[in-house]
Short mmCIF file of C-alpha atoms in Angstrom, two decimals:
data_model
loop_
_atom_site.label_atom_id
_atom_site.label_comp_id
_atom_site.label_asym_id
_atom_site.label_seq_id
_atom_site.Cartn_x
_atom_site.Cartn_y
_atom_site.Cartn_z
CA MET A 1 34.49 19.84 2.24
CA LYS A 2 32.19 19.75 -0.73
CA ILE A 3 34.67 20.46 -3.29
CA ILE A 4 37.15 17.82 -1.74
CA LYS A 5 34.36 15.17 -1.66
CA TYR A 6 33.55 15.52 -5.24
CA SER A 7 37.02 16.14 -6.50
CA PHE A 8 37.85 12.64 -4.95
CA LEU A 9 34.68 11.07 -6.41
CA ILE A 10 35.39 12.34 -9.81
CA SER A 11 39.05 11.05 -9.60
CA CYS A 12 37.68 7.64 -8.57
CA ILE A 13 35.29 7.40 -11.37
CA LEU A 14 38.04 8.37 -13.87
CA LEU A 15 40.12 5.51 -12.56
CA LEU A 16 37.14 2.94 -12.74
CA VAL A 17 35.93 3.70 -16.33
CA ASN A 18 39.39 3.78 -18.00
CA CYS A 19 38.29 4.52 -21.70
CA ILE A 20 34.53 5.11 -21.09
CA ASP A 21 33.88 8.75 -21.20
CA PRO A 22 32.42 9.86 -17.80
CA PHE A 23 29.61 12.36 -17.32
CA GLU A 24 30.41 15.50 -15.63
CA ILE A 25 29.24 15.73 -12.04
CA GLU A 26 28.46 19.12 -10.79
CA THR A 27 27.71 20.19 -7.22
CA THR A 28 25.03 22.86 -7.66
CA GLU A 29 22.96 24.98 -5.65
CA PHE A 30 19.31 24.60 -7.02
CA LYS A 31 15.86 24.19 -5.50
CA SER A 32 14.56 21.46 -7.73
CA ALA A 33 15.53 19.42 -10.72
CA LEU A 34 13.46 17.80 -13.68
CA VAL A 35 14.15 14.12 -13.72
CA ILE A 36 13.70 12.24 -17.01
CA GLU A 37 14.31 8.58 -17.47
CA GLY A 38 13.40 5.89 -20.17
CA THR A 39 14.63 3.25 -22.21
CA ILE A 40 13.26 2.35 -25.50
CA THR A 41 13.80 -1.32 -26.64
CA ASP A 42 13.57 -3.17 -29.87
CA GLN A 43 10.72 -5.40 -28.45
CA GLU A 44 7.29 -4.83 -29.52
CA GLU A 45 5.98 -3.73 -26.39
CA ILE A 46 4.32 -0.82 -24.37
CA GLN A 47 7.39 1.54 -23.83
CA ARG A 48 7.78 3.64 -20.46
CA ILE A 49 9.16 7.17 -19.91
CA MET A 50 9.39 8.27 -16.19
CA VAL A 51 9.17 12.12 -15.56
CA SER A 52 9.43 13.58 -12.02
CA ARG A 53 10.75 16.60 -10.16
CA THR A 54 13.17 16.50 -7.12
CA PHE A 55 13.35 19.08 -4.35
CA PRO A 56 16.48 20.16 -2.56
CA LEU A 57 19.43 17.75 -3.24
CA ASP A 58 20.24 15.32 -0.40
CA THR A 59 16.73 14.75 0.28
CA VAL A 60 14.22 12.07 -0.78
CA LEU A 61 11.45 14.63 -1.82
CA MET A 62 10.45 13.40 -5.26
CA THR A 63 7.38 13.42 -6.97
CA GLY A 64 6.02 12.26 -10.41
CA LEU A 65 5.22 15.24 -12.80
CA SER A 66 1.79 15.22 -14.28
CA ALA A 67 0.37 16.64 -17.30
CA ALA A 68 3.54 16.62 -19.46
CA ASN A 69 3.35 15.93 -23.25
CA VAL A 70 5.85 13.00 -23.88
CA ASN A 71 6.66 11.80 -27.56
CA VAL A 72 9.28 9.69 -29.05
CA LEU A 73 10.48 10.54 -32.63
CA ASP A 74 12.35 8.39 -34.96
CA SER A 75 14.62 9.55 -37.85
CA ASN A 76 11.92 8.28 -40.50
CA GLY A 77 9.35 10.89 -39.17
CA GLY A 78 7.51 8.44 -36.95
CA VAL A 79 5.97 9.85 -33.74
CA TYR A 80 5.16 7.70 -30.82
CA SER A 81 2.92 9.41 -28.13
CA PHE A 82 2.83 8.46 -24.31
CA ASN A 83 -0.02 8.96 -21.91
CA GLU A 84 0.21 9.33 -18.18
CA THR A 85 -1.03 6.08 -16.34
CA SER A 86 -0.04 7.23 -12.92
CA PRO A 87 1.88 10.48 -11.78
CA GLY A 88 5.00 10.81 -13.60
CA ASP A 89 4.61 7.45 -15.38
CA TYR A 90 4.10 7.69 -19.11
CA ARG A 91 3.26 4.68 -21.29
CA SER A 92 3.23 4.58 -25.15
CA ASP A 93 -0.51 4.61 -26.69
CA THR A 94 0.49 1.49 -28.62
CA PRO A 95 3.12 -1.25 -28.56
CA PHE A 96 6.15 -0.43 -30.55
CA GLY A 97 9.91 -1.44 -30.76
CA ALA A 98 12.89 0.33 -31.85
CA THR A 99 14.04 -0.38 -35.47
CA SER A 100 17.81 -1.11 -36.34
CA GLY A 101 19.21 1.66 -38.71
CA LEU A 102 16.96 4.40 -37.16
CA THR A 103 17.68 6.98 -34.58
CA TYR A 104 15.36 8.16 -31.79
CA THR A 105 14.77 11.18 -29.76
CA LEU A 106 12.82 11.91 -26.81
CA LYS A 107 10.79 15.29 -26.31
CA VAL A 108 9.09 16.28 -23.18
CA GLU A 109 6.92 19.42 -22.75
CA THR A 110 5.87 20.24 -19.23
CA ALA A 111 2.55 22.01 -18.16
CA ASP A 112 4.52 25.18 -17.45
CA GLY A 113 5.58 25.57 -21.19
CA ASN A 114 9.21 24.35 -20.73
CA SER A 115 10.50 21.94 -23.37
CA TYR A 116 13.26 19.18 -23.23
CA THR A 117 14.97 17.22 -25.93
CA SER A 118 17.36 14.25 -25.93
CA GLU A 119 20.16 13.45 -27.87
CA GLU A 120 19.70 11.49 -30.99
CA THR A 121 20.08 7.95 -30.34
CA ALA A 122 20.79 5.17 -32.47
CA VAL A 123 19.91 1.44 -31.91
CA PRO A 124 22.72 -0.81 -30.93
CA SER A 125 23.47 -4.15 -32.25
CA LYS A 126 21.68 -7.20 -30.68
CA THR A 127 23.34 -9.87 -28.79
CA ASN A 128 21.45 -12.83 -27.54
CA ILE A 129 21.83 -14.58 -24.02
CA ASP A 130 23.47 -17.78 -24.94
CA ASN A 131 23.22 -19.47 -21.58
CA LEU A 132 21.54 -18.72 -18.09
CA TYR A 133 22.28 -21.12 -15.40
CA ALA A 134 22.59 -21.48 -11.75
CA ASP A 135 25.55 -22.98 -9.45
CA ARG A 136 25.92 -23.44 -5.88
CA ASP A 137 29.03 -21.86 -4.65
CA PHE A 138 30.68 -19.52 -1.96
CA LYS A 139 30.87 -15.71 -1.99
CA ASP A 140 33.66 -13.39 -0.45
CA ASP A 141 36.19 -16.12 0.17
CA GLY A 142 33.63 -18.54 1.81
CA ALA A 143 31.84 -15.89 3.89
CA GLU A 144 28.49 -16.85 2.39
CA GLU A 145 27.25 -19.96 0.59
CA GLY A 146 24.34 -19.74 -1.78
CA MET A 147 23.20 -19.84 -5.50
CA TYR A 148 24.74 -17.70 -8.07
CA ILE A 149 22.69 -16.99 -11.46
CA TYR A 150 25.15 -16.58 -14.32
CA VAL A 151 24.88 -15.28 -17.77
CA ASP A 152 26.91 -16.32 -20.96
CA SER A 153 26.58 -14.24 -24.35
CA TYR A 154 28.93 -13.67 -27.33
CA ASP A 155 28.78 -11.10 -29.97
CA ALA A 156 30.95 -12.25 -32.88
CA THR A 157 30.87 -8.89 -34.53
CA GLY A 158 32.32 -7.27 -31.43
CA GLN A 159 29.86 -4.45 -31.71
CA SER A 160 27.87 -4.77 -28.39
CA LYS A 161 30.54 -4.39 -25.63
CA TYR A 162 28.28 -2.59 -23.08
CA TYR A 163 25.68 -4.63 -21.36
CA ARG A 164 23.19 -3.84 -18.46
CA TYR A 165 20.98 -6.61 -16.83
CA GLU A 166 17.54 -6.67 -14.94
CA TYR A 167 15.67 -9.61 -13.59
CA GLU A 168 12.34 -10.61 -12.30
CA GLU A 169 12.49 -13.51 -9.70
CA THR A 170 9.48 -15.64 -8.98
CA TYR A 171 9.38 -18.06 -6.01
CA LYS A 172 7.17 -20.62 -4.69
CA ILE A 173 5.97 -20.32 -1.23
CA ILE A 174 4.39 -23.31 0.87
CA ALA A 175 3.00 -22.45 4.31
CA PRO A 176 4.62 -24.95 6.85
CA ASN A 177 1.80 -25.33 8.97
CA TRP A 178 -1.23 -25.13 6.49
CA SER A 179 -4.45 -26.93 7.35
CA ALA A 180 -7.34 -27.73 5.15
CA SER A 181 -9.55 -26.43 7.90
CA ASP A 182 -10.30 -23.02 9.43
CA ALA A 183 -11.42 -22.24 12.92
CA TYR A 184 -14.61 -19.86 13.10
CA ILE A 185 -16.63 -18.35 15.83
CA VAL A 186 -19.90 -19.87 16.43
CA SER A 187 -21.13 -17.59 19.49
CA PRO A 188 -19.26 -14.72 20.95
CA LEU A 189 -19.04 -13.99 24.62
CA PRO A 190 -20.27 -14.49 27.42
CA ASN A 191 -20.91 -18.00 25.98
CA PRO A 192 -18.06 -18.35 23.52
CA GLU A 193 -18.28 -21.35 21.15
CA VAL A 194 -15.79 -22.19 18.27
CA ALA A 195 -15.79 -24.80 15.58
CA ILE A 196 -13.81 -25.69 12.48
CA ARG A 197 -14.96 -25.85 8.72
CA ALA A 198 -13.27 -26.48 5.52
CA LYS A 199 -11.24 -23.61 3.76
CA THR A 200 -12.88 -22.14 0.75
CA LYS A 201 -9.58 -20.62 -0.90
CA GLU A 202 -6.19 -21.84 -1.71
CA GLU A 203 -3.76 -20.64 1.09
CA ARG A 204 -1.14 -23.57 1.25
CA VAL A 205 0.75 -22.43 -2.06
CA ALA A 206 1.58 -18.93 -3.23
CA TYR A 207 4.01 -17.21 -5.62
CA ASN A 208 5.55 -13.99 -5.38
CA THR A 209 7.52 -11.91 -7.97
CA VAL A 210 10.23 -9.48 -7.35
CA ALA A 211 11.97 -7.06 -9.82
CA SER A 212 15.61 -6.24 -9.45
CA ASN A 213 16.46 -2.56 -8.13
CA THR A 214 20.13 -2.31 -8.58
CA ILE A 215 22.45 -1.54 -11.42
CA ILE A 216 23.95 -4.43 -12.83
CA GLN A 217 26.47 -3.73 -15.87
CA GLU A 218 29.19 -5.50 -17.51
CA ASN A 219 31.53 -4.47 -20.49
CA THR A 220 33.91 -6.37 -22.72
CA THR A 221 36.23 -3.48 -23.84
CA GLU A 222 39.18 -4.69 -22.35
CA LEU A 223 38.88 -8.56 -23.58
CA GLY A 224 40.16 -9.96 -26.69
CA GLU A 225 36.51 -10.82 -27.88
CA ASP A 226 32.97 -9.39 -27.16
CA ARG A 227 32.16 -12.19 -24.83
CA VAL A 228 30.31 -12.30 -21.63
CA ASN A 229 31.24 -15.52 -19.60
CA LYS A 230 29.97 -16.73 -16.29
CA PHE A 231 28.82 -13.15 -15.33
CA PRO A 232 26.96 -13.16 -11.94
CA VAL A 233 23.62 -11.42 -12.36
CA ARG A 234 22.24 -12.72 -9.00
CA PHE A 235 23.43 -14.28 -5.70
CA ILE A 236 21.11 -15.64 -3.38
CA ASN A 237 22.42 -16.82 0.29
CA ARG A 238 21.26 -20.31 0.99
CA GLU A 239 19.34 -19.17 4.07
CA ASN A 240 17.02 -16.95 2.08
CA PHE A 241 13.62 -18.60 2.26
CA ILE A 242 12.95 -17.60 -1.47
CA LEU A 243 15.00 -20.77 -2.32
CA SER A 244 12.93 -23.07 -0.21
CA HIS A 245 10.83 -24.72 -2.89
CA ARG A 246 11.04 -23.68 -6.52
CA TYR A 247 12.58 -20.71 -7.93
CA SER A 248 12.62 -18.96 -11.30
CA ILE A 249 14.36 -15.92 -12.59
CA LEU A 250 13.77 -14.09 -15.83
CA VAL A 251 16.85 -12.26 -16.94
CA ARG A 252 16.96 -9.43 -19.59
CA GLN A 253 20.20 -8.41 -21.27
CA PHE A 254 20.34 -4.72 -22.87
CA VAL A 255 22.76 -3.83 -25.21
CA GLN A 256 23.44 -0.21 -24.93
CA ASN A 257 26.13 2.49 -26.05
CA ARG A 258 29.04 3.75 -24.25
CA ALA A 259 27.38 6.98 -22.99
CA ALA A 260 24.64 5.15 -21.32
CA PHE A 261 26.90 2.50 -19.72
CA SER A 262 29.01 5.42 -18.37
CA TYR A 263 25.93 7.16 -17.05
CA TYR A 264 24.55 4.12 -15.10
CA GLU A 265 28.01 3.43 -13.76
CA THR A 266 28.31 6.88 -12.45
CA LEU A 267 24.66 6.70 -11.01
CA GLU A 268 25.63 3.57 -9.10
CA LEU A 269 28.58 5.19 -7.52
CA LEU A 270 26.44 8.17 -6.48
CA SER A 271 23.27 6.43 -5.20
CA GLY A 272 23.64 2.59 -5.52
CA THR A 273 20.41 2.25 -7.39
CA GLU A 274 18.95 2.54 -11.10
CA SER A 275 15.78 4.16 -9.95
CA LEU A 276 16.10 7.97 -9.83
CA PHE A 277 12.64 8.17 -8.44
CA SER A 278 13.48 6.30 -5.06
CA GLN A 279 16.78 7.40 -3.91
CA ARG A 280 18.39 10.61 -2.45
CA GLN A 281 20.58 12.49 -4.87
CA SER A 282 23.90 13.71 -3.50
CA GLY A 283 24.95 15.72 -6.80
CA PHE A 284 23.80 16.95 -10.20
CA LEU A 285 24.47 14.07 -12.64
CA GLU A 286 24.21 15.58 -16.07
CA GLY A 287 22.70 13.14 -18.67
CA ASN A 288 21.72 13.53 -22.49
CA ILE A 289 18.64 15.50 -22.08
CA LYS A 290 18.70 19.40 -22.26
CA SER A 291 16.15 22.15 -21.73
CA ASP A 292 15.09 23.72 -25.03
CA THR A 293 13.72 26.80 -23.23
CA ASN A 294 16.25 27.46 -20.70
CA ALA A 295 19.85 26.61 -20.80
CA ASP A 296 20.27 27.03 -17.09
CA ASP A 297 17.51 24.39 -16.25
CA ASP A 298 18.97 21.47 -14.89
CA VAL A 299 17.75 17.97 -16.03
CA VAL A 300 18.62 14.85 -14.36
CA GLY A 301 18.26 11.59 -16.23
CA PHE A 302 18.98 9.72 -19.35
CA PHE A 303 17.19 8.65 -22.47
CA GLN A 304 18.51 5.51 -24.31
CA VAL A 305 17.61 2.95 -26.96
CA SER A 306 18.57 -0.70 -26.30
CA THR A 307 18.23 -4.10 -27.69
CA VAL A 308 17.10 -6.71 -25.48
CA SER A 309 17.58 -10.56 -25.19
CA GLU A 310 15.88 -12.52 -22.33
CA LYS A 311 15.84 -16.14 -20.73
CA ARG A 312 13.99 -17.79 -18.09
CA LEU A 313 15.47 -20.40 -15.68
CA PHE A 314 13.79 -22.74 -13.11
CA PHE A 315 15.31 -24.93 -10.44
CA ASN A 316 14.20 -26.55 -7.10
CA TYR A 317 16.19 -26.23 -3.77
CA THR A 318 16.53 -30.08 -3.86
CA ASP A 319 18.44 -29.85 -7.15
CA PHE A 320 21.25 -28.23 -5.19
CA PHE A 321 20.69 -28.93 -1.48
CA GLU A 322 19.34 -32.52 -1.66
CA GLY A 323 18.64 -33.88 2.02
CA GLU A 324 19.51 -30.64 3.49
CA SER A 325 17.40 -28.54 5.69
CA LEU A 326 15.14 -25.79 4.22
CA PRO A 327 15.83 -22.12 4.84
CA LYS A 328 14.04 -20.96 7.90
CA TYR A 329 10.53 -19.44 7.35
CA PRO A 330 10.46 -15.54 7.53
CA ILE A 331 8.53 -15.76 11.08
CA ASP A 332 8.63 -18.07 14.02
CA CYS A 333 6.07 -20.85 13.50
CA THR A 334 5.82 -22.06 17.29
CA LEU A 335 2.44 -23.67 17.92
CA VAL A 336 0.21 -22.25 20.65
CA SER A 337 -3.14 -22.90 22.02
CA PRO A 338 -5.05 -19.88 23.32
CA PRO A 339 -7.79 -20.49 25.65
CA ILE A 340 -11.51 -19.89 24.76
CA ILE A 341 -12.02 -18.04 28.00
CA ASN A 342 -9.46 -16.96 30.48
CA GLU A 343 -9.67 -16.13 34.35
CA ALA A 344 -10.35 -12.69 33.35
CA GLY A 345 -13.40 -13.48 31.34
CA ALA A 346 -11.63 -12.67 28.05
CA SER A 347 -11.26 -14.85 25.06
CA PRO A 348 -7.79 -15.00 23.43
CA LEU A 349 -8.98 -17.55 20.94
CA LEU A 350 -11.82 -15.47 19.77
CA VAL A 351 -9.88 -12.27 19.35
CA ALA A 352 -7.14 -14.31 17.34
CA ILE A 353 -9.62 -15.76 14.96
CA GLU A 354 -11.58 -12.56 14.52
CA LEU A 355 -8.44 -10.58 13.90
CA GLU A 356 -6.80 -13.33 11.83
CA THR A 357 -3.75 -13.13 13.63
CA LEU A 358 -3.61 -17.00 14.30
CA LYS A 359 -4.49 -19.89 11.99
CA TYR A 360 -5.86 -23.26 12.88
CA VAL A 361 -3.53 -26.15 12.71
CA GLU A 362 -5.21 -29.04 14.48
CA GLU A 363 -7.45 -30.00 17.38
CA TYR A 364 -5.56 -29.69 20.70
CA ASN A 365 -5.06 -32.91 22.57
CA GLN A 366 -3.39 -32.19 26.03
CA GLU A 367 -2.29 -35.74 26.72
CA THR A 368 -0.58 -36.29 23.47
CA ASN A 369 0.77 -32.88 22.61
CA PRO A 370 4.54 -32.43 23.22
CA ASN A 371 4.36 -28.71 24.02
CA ASN A 372 2.50 -29.58 27.50
CA LEU A 373 1.20 -26.08 27.61
CA SER A 374 0.34 -24.58 30.85
CA GLU A 375 -2.61 -22.51 29.07
CA PHE A 376 -4.77 -24.06 26.43
CA GLY A 377 -7.89 -24.12 24.44
CA PRO A 378 -9.58 -26.45 22.02
CA PHE A 379 -7.25 -25.71 19.01
CA LEU A 380 -3.39 -25.63 18.09
CA MET A 381 -2.88 -22.46 16.36
CA VAL A 382 0.11 -20.77 14.80
CA ALA A 383 0.96 -17.33 13.47
CA ALA A 384 -1.25 -16.50 10.34
CA PRO A 385 1.59 -16.45 7.75
CA CYS A 386 2.72 -19.96 8.80
CA GLY A 387 -0.58 -21.31 7.99
CA ASN A 388 -1.52 -18.96 5.12
CA SER A 389 1.10 -18.49 2.17
CA THR A 390 -0.79 -15.63 0.54
CA PHE A 391 0.78 -13.21 3.45
CA TYR A 392 3.70 -13.40 1.18
CA GLY A 393 2.41 -13.76 -2.34
CA THR A 394 -0.47 -14.65 -4.28
CA ASN A 395 -2.41 -17.93 -4.90
CA VAL A 396 -2.67 -17.27 -8.66
CA VAL A 397 -0.09 -19.37 -10.44
CA PRO A 398 1.73 -17.45 -12.84
CA GLU A 399 1.14 -17.94 -16.56
CA PHE A 400 4.93 -19.08 -17.25
CA TRP A 401 5.29 -21.06 -14.30
CA MET A 402 6.32 -24.74 -14.86
CA GLU A 403 6.60 -27.61 -12.36
#
């Protein structure tokens, strides 16, 4: 059954990639494999190489490999050393960027004395993102409505051809039932007493940043020119609460070579994610890294050099959905009024305040409150995230943020 499965998969890949050379996929019986993955860019920055080891295939038992000696070498004799910042995560000692005209090679030596070397990799041409924009539209023939994030770029020289995209999205969160006051306990049981006081920290507005975790690629090999036109990098359903107020996305465009494009396309078919550290591996995907000490030692992963262009976009929900209802908040924000003491002699209100499961909204007025609660206390309260946005983000405004 495995032979049939992988024969079918290989046939599908060959049909999909056309003139792109696919990497060979082998089904092997091995207990563990080294995983090495890294992209060196032309940006002057701290570069990153990840080294891990996976245990039996078709499991998620993967762990960062410590105490490795990691270096990147350029064709001018330059050596860039990497230090381990956390298990399996190696960062360059100093910022550097790949230089056009040079080639780069990755060398990894593990603590057990084994050595691994990547193929020599040239720096591809650079193509800038010409336009990054958002548009309200439908997906899947009207099945979903939401916001598309599109990219345009053009290489007049026709040398780029193979593109990969990553993004970081940041969105503003506003607690729908925020109050400037907090409830606190004045005295505990058996004579409970509560009061309110002004809050001392920002809880109304927060920001959250999330990075993409899928493989997003495009190529222009079958087009008459090297032009990426209205390529959808991201789709967000209109009911997604991240659109509720202000949204920003930073898109990075990587120009890569044909081998890298083919590798990540095959990886996407196998696992559906770019991260080799987080997903189950269902077969051995050979990359461009080989063992120097043992030809039979399986190495998963890919080392590449890319040029990068990036752009940031901001928009508000009202820019595209003016006068329309906001998406639903992630949790139910029904108001409640827990009694300060009940018939059993317990205090639901004190418990909620002490455990911070509920947040104060306003004082409860039995005559005017429309909820007409059968059981009530001195305050109207709400689930904590509805009154405190920092459950979903940080109250620190990002440096790049613009209103």
